[in-house]
Short mmCIF file of C-alpha atoms in Angstrom, two decimals:
data_model
loop_
_atom_site.label_atom_id
_atom_site.label_comp_id
_atom_site.label_asym_id
_atom_site.label_seq_id
_atom_site.Cartn_x
_atom_site.Cartn_y
_atom_site.Cartn_z
CA MET A 25 -75.69 8.89 -99.48
CA ALA A 26 -79.30 9.98 -99.01
CA PHE A 27 -82.45 9.22 -100.93
CA ILE A 28 -84.58 12.37 -101.25
CA PHE A 29 -88.11 11.08 -101.78
CA VAL A 30 -90.55 13.60 -103.27
CA ALA A 31 -94.14 12.49 -102.66
CA HIS A 32 -96.88 13.94 -104.86
CA ASP A 33 -100.23 12.34 -104.09
CA THR A 34 -102.08 12.99 -107.36
CA PRO A 35 -103.82 10.72 -109.87
CA GLU A 36 -102.51 12.81 -112.82
CA PRO A 37 -99.70 10.96 -114.64
CA SER A 38 -98.47 14.25 -116.13
CA LEU A 39 -97.57 15.48 -112.63
CA TYR A 40 -95.52 12.44 -111.69
CA GLY A 41 -91.89 13.41 -111.30
CA ALA A 42 -92.39 17.05 -112.25
CA MET A 43 -91.70 18.66 -108.88
CA ALA A 44 -89.06 16.02 -108.16
CA ALA A 45 -87.31 17.04 -111.38
CA ILE A 46 -87.47 20.70 -110.34
CA LEU A 47 -85.81 19.85 -107.03
CA ALA A 48 -83.19 17.66 -108.72
CA ALA A 49 -82.36 20.46 -111.15
CA GLN A 50 -82.01 22.98 -108.33
CA LYS A 51 -79.75 20.70 -106.31
CA ASN A 52 -77.87 19.39 -109.36
CA LEU A 53 -78.71 15.81 -108.38
CA PRO A 54 -79.65 12.77 -110.47
CA LEU A 55 -83.26 11.58 -110.54
CA ALA A 56 -84.21 7.90 -110.41
CA HIS A 57 -87.70 6.43 -110.52
CA LEU A 58 -89.37 3.31 -109.23
CA PRO A 59 -92.15 1.09 -110.61
CA VAL A 60 -95.50 2.87 -110.34
CA SER A 61 -99.00 1.96 -111.52
CA TRP A 62 -101.81 4.16 -112.86
CA ASP A 63 -105.48 3.87 -113.68
CA THR A 64 -104.93 3.21 -117.38
CA ALA A 65 -108.67 2.81 -117.95
CA HIS A 66 -109.02 6.49 -117.04
CA TYR A 67 -105.57 7.56 -118.32
CA PRO A 68 -104.82 5.31 -121.33
CA ASP A 69 -101.57 7.13 -122.18
CA ALA A 70 -100.29 7.28 -118.60
CA CYS A 71 -97.12 5.37 -119.50
CA GLN A 72 -96.37 6.59 -123.00
CA HIS A 73 -93.22 8.62 -122.40
CA VAL A 74 -90.33 6.88 -124.12
CA VAL A 75 -86.80 7.17 -122.79
CA GLY A 76 -84.03 7.08 -125.35
CA GLU A 77 -82.79 3.76 -123.98
CA GLY A 78 -86.02 2.15 -125.16
CA GLN A 79 -88.57 1.79 -122.37
CA LEU A 80 -92.04 3.16 -121.75
CA VAL A 81 -92.33 5.09 -118.50
CA THR A 82 -94.84 7.43 -116.87
CA SER A 83 -95.61 10.37 -119.18
CA GLY A 84 -94.87 12.92 -116.45
CA LEU A 85 -91.19 11.93 -116.56
CA LEU A 86 -91.02 14.15 -119.63
CA TRP A 87 -90.30 16.96 -117.14
CA ALA A 88 -87.17 15.22 -115.91
CA GLU A 89 -85.70 15.35 -119.40
CA ARG A 90 -86.78 18.94 -120.00
CA LEU A 91 -85.57 20.26 -116.63
CA ILE A 92 -82.49 18.16 -115.88
CA LEU A 93 -81.54 17.90 -119.58
CA GLN A 94 -80.74 14.20 -119.40
CA SER A 95 -82.67 10.99 -119.90
CA ALA A 96 -85.15 10.07 -117.20
CA GLY A 97 -83.65 6.59 -117.42
CA LYS A 98 -85.31 3.24 -117.04
CA VAL A 99 -87.53 2.11 -114.18
CA MET A 100 -85.52 0.58 -111.35
CA LYS A 101 -86.70 -1.31 -108.30
CA LEU A 102 -85.58 0.00 -104.93
CA GLU A 103 -83.32 -3.03 -104.49
CA GLU A 104 -81.53 -2.13 -107.74
CA LEU A 105 -81.06 1.47 -106.66
CA LEU A 106 -79.57 0.39 -103.35
CA LYS A 107 -77.03 -1.74 -105.21
CA THR A 108 -76.36 0.59 -108.13
CA TYR A 109 -75.68 3.99 -106.64
CA GLY A 110 -72.60 4.92 -104.64
CA THR A 111 -72.15 7.75 -102.19
CA GLY A 112 -74.06 10.55 -103.91
CA ASP A 113 -77.56 11.77 -103.10
CA MET A 114 -80.44 11.23 -105.50
CA VAL A 115 -84.02 12.41 -105.92
CA ILE A 116 -86.83 9.84 -106.27
CA PRO A 117 -90.45 10.78 -107.07
CA LEU A 118 -93.26 8.93 -105.33
CA GLY A 119 -96.70 8.53 -106.86
CA PRO A 120 -99.92 7.56 -105.07
CA THR A 121 -99.28 3.81 -105.07
CA GLN A 122 -95.73 4.28 -103.84
CA ILE A 123 -96.76 6.64 -101.04
CA ILE A 124 -98.91 3.86 -99.59
CA GLN A 125 -95.83 1.63 -99.46
CA PHE A 126 -93.46 4.28 -98.12
CA THR A 127 -93.11 2.96 -94.58
CA GLN A 128 -91.85 -0.34 -95.94
CA MET A 129 -89.56 1.44 -98.40
CA ALA A 130 -88.07 3.65 -95.67
CA ARG A 131 -87.34 0.61 -93.53
CA GLN A 132 -85.58 -1.05 -96.46
CA VAL A 133 -83.43 2.04 -97.05
CA ARG A 134 -82.45 2.20 -93.37
CA GLU A 135 -81.61 -1.50 -93.29
CA ASN A 136 -79.10 -0.84 -96.06
CA ALA A 137 -77.42 1.90 -93.99
CA PHE A 138 -78.65 4.77 -96.18
CA ASP A 139 -80.29 7.98 -95.06
CA TYR A 140 -83.48 9.34 -96.53
CA GLU A 141 -85.57 12.48 -96.50
CA LEU A 142 -89.27 12.76 -97.31
CA ILE A 143 -90.53 15.92 -99.01
CA THR A 144 -94.19 16.32 -99.93
CA VAL A 145 -95.66 18.32 -102.79
CA GLU A 146 -98.83 20.16 -101.94
CA ARG A 147 -101.25 22.34 -103.84
CA GLU A 148 -101.25 26.03 -102.97
CA ASN A 149 -103.53 28.41 -104.87
CA GLN A 150 -103.01 27.50 -108.55
CA GLY A 151 -99.56 26.00 -108.08
CA TYR A 152 -97.45 23.67 -105.98
CA VAL A 153 -94.93 23.95 -103.14
CA PHE A 154 -92.56 21.62 -101.30
CA ARG A 155 -93.11 20.88 -97.62
CA ARG A 156 -90.81 19.27 -95.08
CA HIS A 157 -92.37 18.24 -91.77
CA GLY A 158 -95.39 20.37 -92.62
CA LEU A 159 -93.34 23.51 -93.32
CA THR A 160 -93.09 25.13 -96.74
CA GLY A 161 -89.64 24.92 -98.32
CA GLU A 162 -89.02 28.52 -99.35
CA ALA A 163 -85.81 27.82 -101.25
CA ALA A 164 -87.47 25.62 -103.86
CA GLY A 165 -90.15 28.23 -104.50
CA TYR A 166 -93.68 28.18 -105.80
CA TRP A 167 -94.31 26.48 -109.14
CA TRP A 168 -97.21 26.33 -111.56
CA ARG A 169 -97.95 25.39 -115.16
CA ASP A 170 -98.22 27.91 -117.97
CA ARG A 171 -100.86 27.83 -120.71
CA TYR A 172 -98.89 25.11 -122.51
CA GLY A 173 -98.56 22.98 -119.38
CA ARG A 174 -94.86 23.83 -118.86
CA TRP A 175 -93.54 24.35 -115.33
CA ILE A 176 -92.61 27.91 -114.36
CA ASN A 177 -91.94 29.88 -111.18
CA HIS A 178 -92.18 33.38 -112.61
CA ASP A 179 -94.62 35.42 -114.64
CA THR A 180 -94.24 35.05 -118.38
CA PRO A 181 -94.22 37.94 -120.86
CA SER A 182 -97.58 39.06 -122.21
CA GLN A 183 -98.79 37.24 -125.31
CA THR A 184 -97.74 38.53 -128.70
CA PRO A 185 -100.36 40.10 -130.97
CA THR A 186 -99.92 37.41 -133.64
CA SER A 187 -102.22 34.53 -132.74
CA LEU A 188 -102.66 31.25 -134.61
CA ARG A 189 -105.69 29.01 -134.20
CA ILE A 190 -104.32 25.47 -133.95
CA ALA A 191 -106.54 22.41 -133.67
CA LEU A 192 -104.96 19.76 -131.45
CA VAL A 193 -106.98 16.63 -132.19
CA GLY A 194 -107.40 15.21 -128.72
CA VAL A 195 -109.42 15.54 -125.55
CA GLN A 196 -108.14 18.48 -123.48
CA SER A 197 -107.92 16.50 -120.26
CA GLU A 198 -105.78 13.83 -121.94
CA GLN A 199 -103.39 16.39 -123.42
CA CYS A 200 -103.03 18.21 -120.11
CA THR A 201 -103.23 15.54 -117.40
CA THR A 202 -102.03 12.39 -119.15
CA TYR A 203 -99.58 13.09 -121.97
CA PRO A 204 -98.22 16.67 -121.70
CA ALA A 205 -95.44 16.49 -124.30
CA THR A 206 -97.37 17.60 -127.40
CA LEU A 207 -98.77 20.76 -125.84
CA ALA A 208 -95.40 21.67 -124.31
CA ALA A 209 -93.63 21.23 -127.66
CA LEU A 210 -96.19 23.46 -129.36
CA GLY A 211 -95.50 26.10 -126.72
CA ASP A 212 -91.75 25.85 -127.31
CA ALA A 213 -92.19 26.40 -131.04
CA ALA A 214 -94.67 29.25 -130.52
CA ASP A 215 -92.26 31.06 -128.19
CA ALA A 216 -89.41 30.69 -130.67
CA LEU A 217 -91.54 32.25 -133.41
CA SER A 218 -93.00 34.93 -131.10
CA VAL A 219 -96.56 33.89 -131.80
CA SER A 220 -99.43 33.07 -129.48
CA LEU A 221 -101.53 29.95 -129.99
CA ASP A 222 -105.25 29.65 -129.59
CA ILE A 223 -105.46 25.91 -128.98
CA VAL A 224 -108.67 24.23 -130.11
CA TYR A 225 -108.95 20.86 -128.40
CA ALA A 226 -110.79 18.80 -130.98
CA ALA A 227 -112.09 15.64 -129.29
CA PRO A 228 -111.81 12.90 -131.96
CA GLN A 229 -115.16 11.31 -131.13
CA VAL A 230 -116.88 14.67 -131.59
CA LEU A 231 -115.31 15.29 -135.00
CA GLU A 232 -117.23 12.50 -136.70
CA ASP A 233 -120.47 14.47 -136.25
CA HIS A 234 -119.33 18.08 -135.70
CA LEU A 235 -116.23 18.38 -137.86
CA HIS A 236 -116.99 21.72 -139.53
CA GLU A 237 -118.13 23.42 -136.34
CA VAL A 238 -115.02 22.44 -134.37
CA MET A 239 -112.53 23.11 -137.17
CA GLU A 240 -113.90 26.45 -138.31
CA ASN A 241 -111.16 29.01 -139.05
CA VAL A 242 -108.25 26.91 -137.85
CA ASP A 243 -104.81 27.77 -139.26
CA GLY A 244 -103.29 24.35 -138.66
CA ILE A 245 -104.15 20.86 -137.43
CA LEU A 246 -101.92 18.65 -135.29
CA LEU A 247 -102.67 14.92 -135.15
CA PRO A 248 -100.89 13.57 -132.04
CA GLY A 249 -99.82 10.08 -131.13
CA GLY A 250 -101.57 7.90 -128.59
CA SER A 251 -102.59 4.36 -127.80
CA ALA A 252 -106.39 4.81 -127.82
CA MET A 253 -107.74 3.37 -131.07
CA CYS A 254 -111.10 5.04 -130.46
CA ASN A 255 -109.42 8.24 -131.69
CA VAL A 256 -108.55 6.87 -135.13
CA ALA A 257 -111.82 7.64 -136.95
CA GLY A 258 -111.86 11.23 -135.70
CA GLN A 259 -108.22 11.77 -136.69
CA ILE A 260 -108.94 10.49 -140.19
CA CYS A 261 -111.87 12.92 -140.45
CA ALA A 262 -109.58 15.77 -139.45
CA ALA A 263 -107.00 14.70 -142.05
CA HIS A 264 -109.65 14.72 -144.78
CA TYR A 265 -110.70 18.19 -143.65
CA ALA A 266 -107.09 19.40 -143.95
CA LEU A 267 -106.77 17.82 -147.39
CA ASN A 268 -109.95 19.39 -148.73
CA ARG A 269 -109.08 22.87 -147.46
CA ASN A 270 -105.30 22.96 -147.86
CA ILE A 271 -104.86 23.48 -144.10
CA PRO A 272 -101.33 22.69 -142.80
CA VAL A 273 -101.33 19.45 -140.84
CA LEU A 274 -98.65 17.61 -138.89
CA GLY A 275 -99.03 13.99 -137.79
CA LEU A 276 -97.05 12.37 -134.97
CA CYS A 277 -96.85 8.56 -134.80
CA LEU A 278 -100.56 7.57 -134.75
CA GLY A 279 -101.19 10.89 -136.48
CA MET A 280 -98.93 9.91 -139.37
CA GLN A 281 -100.81 6.64 -139.66
CA THR A 282 -104.24 8.27 -139.76
CA MET A 283 -103.25 11.00 -142.23
CA THR A 284 -101.72 8.36 -144.51
CA THR A 285 -104.92 6.33 -144.20
CA ALA A 286 -106.92 9.36 -145.33
CA ILE A 287 -104.78 9.45 -148.49
CA VAL A 288 -105.34 5.72 -149.03
CA GLN A 289 -109.09 6.19 -148.69
CA ASN A 290 -109.02 8.93 -151.32
CA MET A 291 -106.79 6.89 -153.62
CA MET A 292 -108.90 3.73 -153.30
CA GLY A 293 -112.21 5.57 -153.23
CA SER A 294 -113.10 3.53 -150.16
CA ALA A 295 -113.69 4.46 -146.53
CA LYS A 296 -113.06 0.82 -145.62
CA ALA A 297 -109.30 1.37 -145.44
CA SER A 298 -108.09 1.58 -141.85
CA LEU A 299 -105.31 0.67 -139.45
CA ALA A 300 -105.13 -3.03 -138.67
CA GLU A 301 -104.74 -2.15 -135.01
CA ALA A 302 -107.98 -0.14 -135.00
CA ASP A 303 -109.98 -2.40 -137.32
CA PRO A 304 -108.60 -5.93 -137.71
CA ASP A 305 -111.42 -6.69 -140.18
CA ALA A 306 -110.79 -3.71 -142.48
CA ASP A 307 -110.89 -4.56 -146.18
CA ILE A 308 -107.73 -2.53 -146.74
CA LYS A 309 -105.23 -2.54 -143.88
CA THR A 310 -103.04 0.53 -144.15
CA PHE A 311 -100.68 -0.12 -141.22
CA VAL A 312 -99.75 -3.68 -140.31
CA PRO A 313 -97.68 -5.27 -137.50
CA LEU A 314 -93.89 -5.05 -137.56
CA THR A 315 -93.65 -8.84 -137.70
CA ASP A 316 -91.81 -8.83 -141.06
CA MET A 317 -89.15 -6.37 -139.90
CA PRO A 318 -86.12 -8.35 -138.57
CA ALA A 319 -84.65 -5.33 -136.73
CA PHE A 320 -87.92 -4.59 -134.91
CA PRO A 321 -89.90 -7.84 -134.76
CA VAL A 322 -92.60 -6.60 -132.39
CA HIS A 323 -92.08 -3.15 -130.91
CA ARG A 324 -89.79 -0.31 -131.91
CA LEU A 325 -88.84 1.79 -128.89
CA GLY A 326 -86.30 4.48 -128.10
CA ASP A 327 -83.96 6.68 -130.11
CA HIS A 328 -83.21 5.61 -133.68
CA ARG A 329 -81.83 7.32 -136.76
CA MET A 330 -84.23 8.45 -139.47
CA HIS A 331 -82.98 9.00 -143.01
CA SER A 332 -84.61 11.77 -145.04
CA ARG A 333 -85.18 11.67 -148.76
CA PRO A 334 -83.26 14.34 -150.69
CA GLY A 335 -85.52 16.91 -152.27
CA SER A 336 -88.32 16.34 -149.76
CA ARG A 337 -89.75 18.88 -147.33
CA LEU A 338 -88.67 16.60 -144.49
CA HIS A 339 -85.10 16.72 -145.78
CA ASP A 340 -85.25 20.52 -145.94
CA ILE A 341 -86.34 20.60 -142.29
CA LEU A 342 -84.16 17.88 -140.74
CA GLY A 343 -81.30 17.25 -143.15
CA ASP A 344 -79.98 13.85 -144.25
CA GLU A 345 -80.27 12.09 -140.88
CA PHE A 346 -81.99 12.87 -137.61
CA ILE A 347 -82.37 11.06 -134.29
CA VAL A 348 -86.05 10.47 -133.56
CA ARG A 349 -87.69 8.76 -130.59
CA TYR A 350 -90.07 5.94 -131.50
CA ASN A 351 -92.87 3.95 -129.93
CA HIS A 352 -94.81 1.86 -132.43
CA ARG A 353 -95.74 -1.70 -133.33
CA PHE A 354 -97.22 -1.07 -136.80
CA HIS A 355 -95.83 0.26 -140.07
CA LEU A 356 -97.11 1.25 -143.50
CA ALA A 357 -98.20 -1.83 -145.48
CA PRO A 358 -95.44 -2.43 -148.08
CA GLU A 359 -97.87 -3.37 -150.86
CA LEU A 360 -99.48 0.08 -150.71
CA LYS A 361 -96.28 2.05 -151.20
CA PRO A 362 -95.96 2.02 -155.02
CA ASP A 363 -99.54 3.18 -155.62
CA LEU A 364 -99.28 5.81 -152.89
CA GLU A 365 -96.10 7.24 -154.42
CA ASN A 366 -97.83 7.40 -157.81
CA HIS A 367 -100.76 9.16 -156.13
CA GLY A 368 -98.49 11.87 -154.72
CA LEU A 369 -97.68 10.55 -151.25
CA LEU A 370 -93.92 10.82 -150.87
CA ILE A 371 -92.26 8.49 -148.41
CA SER A 372 -89.79 11.11 -147.30
CA GLY A 373 -88.22 9.34 -144.32
CA THR A 374 -87.18 5.76 -143.61
CA ASP A 375 -85.27 3.69 -141.09
CA ALA A 376 -81.69 2.58 -141.84
CA THR A 377 -82.93 -0.41 -143.88
CA GLY A 378 -85.20 1.74 -146.03
CA LYS A 379 -88.12 -0.60 -145.33
CA ILE A 380 -90.03 1.27 -142.61
CA ALA A 381 -91.80 4.47 -143.66
CA ASP A 382 -90.70 6.96 -141.01
CA GLY A 383 -91.94 10.10 -142.74
CA ILE A 384 -94.60 10.94 -145.32
CA GLU A 385 -95.74 14.07 -147.12
CA PHE A 386 -98.40 14.72 -149.72
CA THR A 387 -96.94 16.65 -152.63
CA ARG A 388 -100.33 18.07 -153.70
CA HIS A 389 -100.80 19.94 -150.43
CA PRO A 390 -99.03 23.01 -148.97
CA PHE A 391 -98.00 21.21 -145.76
CA TYR A 392 -99.21 17.66 -145.17
CA LEU A 393 -96.42 15.95 -143.27
CA GLY A 394 -96.22 13.11 -140.78
CA VAL A 395 -93.50 11.19 -138.94
CA GLN A 396 -93.73 7.77 -137.32
CA GLY A 397 -91.78 8.97 -134.30
CA HIS A 398 -92.35 11.41 -131.46
CA PRO A 399 -90.49 14.69 -132.08
CA GLU A 400 -92.45 16.28 -129.23
CA LEU A 401 -90.38 14.22 -126.77
CA SER A 402 -87.18 15.87 -127.98
CA SER A 403 -88.37 19.46 -127.74
CA LEU A 404 -86.91 21.90 -125.21
CA PRO A 405 -87.77 25.52 -124.41
CA VAL A 406 -84.26 26.51 -125.50
CA LYS A 407 -84.33 24.19 -128.52
CA PRO A 408 -87.80 23.64 -130.03
CA HIS A 409 -88.08 20.75 -132.44
CA PRO A 410 -87.63 21.83 -136.10
CA LEU A 411 -90.76 19.95 -137.20
CA LEU A 412 -92.97 21.90 -134.79
CA ILE A 413 -91.32 25.13 -135.93
CA ALA A 414 -91.95 24.27 -139.60
CA PHE A 415 -95.57 23.37 -138.86
CA LEU A 416 -96.31 26.68 -137.14
CA GLN A 417 -94.52 28.57 -139.90
CA ALA A 418 -96.81 26.88 -142.43
CA ALA A 419 -99.82 27.76 -140.25
CA SER A 420 -98.64 31.38 -140.12
CA ALA A 421 -98.50 31.46 -143.91
CA GLN A 422 -102.03 30.03 -143.98
CA HIS A 423 -103.14 32.69 -141.49
CA GLY A 424 -101.82 35.35 -143.85
#
């Protein structure tokens, strides 16, 4: 058995494990990953990729699932790996903090009678290559990221003439270097529909003062998830903009919460409604902690089944049941549900108990749909997620 360590000395969480996953896919080997730390003050969503088993890991491990087509698995300490795995080889990515500790790690591997190999990832032109003992590994090739952040080693076909202007409500650097899943999933859906996307990165903090300038002539708005509560006000502004102009909008996790909050604000005639997580002192708390949910007392993580409401748009897209990956600690306040339904907000998806709102849509809008989960984490180039497909189809109809 040999441990093939792939060291990529980069501060970008979205790069962690990417080249290691490419190597594992080429060699048909499993990939395992060790504890790693990131500058979360600079990269707040560095560890927001959710594995189906229910654990938050580095966001760059998305590429393991997309390239190897299996779960990235949970974090394991080196001691666990030495005890768990048998005689087969495995690939292990190393981030900056792990590279510093590599001498100690190598000694530990040797002491357990295992072999190891160290491969480094280095920047070359606009892409990356593997090097062993300072020499470029030709077999693994030269890899770079396409316009949607997806890893490729060949030129892609020229863009199609049909182009949609899609506002992704987030800072470009965060979507590209920290949490790459949303952009990649948009690219998957665009390829499937043979359309090109003109991505407008709408920084949430900018939207509060420059909403109309940033959103001018967009065909659709995507409100992504994320852990930074400073983005909430800007997302709510974008949701209001979509409501007022009948622009198709899709909300993912936090995005569903903010677009629902925009409906509550309209219904109540008050801008003082907000997420409890973002504003604990809000007069009207739209999303509250999961403390009253016996199945998920604090944090809902991993793959769970969502049930769609017959007759809803969500049901038309996903069918009766659909496995969705979740990462949330808050849910729609139960006391708001009856008034919201009367106002036209359909709770179109729930958990198995029927108590957690997993999907919402506004019946007075052409396409105003949100889900509490993360469909972007289940998208593949060969199998784009149906929700992203439906969103871009609605944007195409808006484009005319």
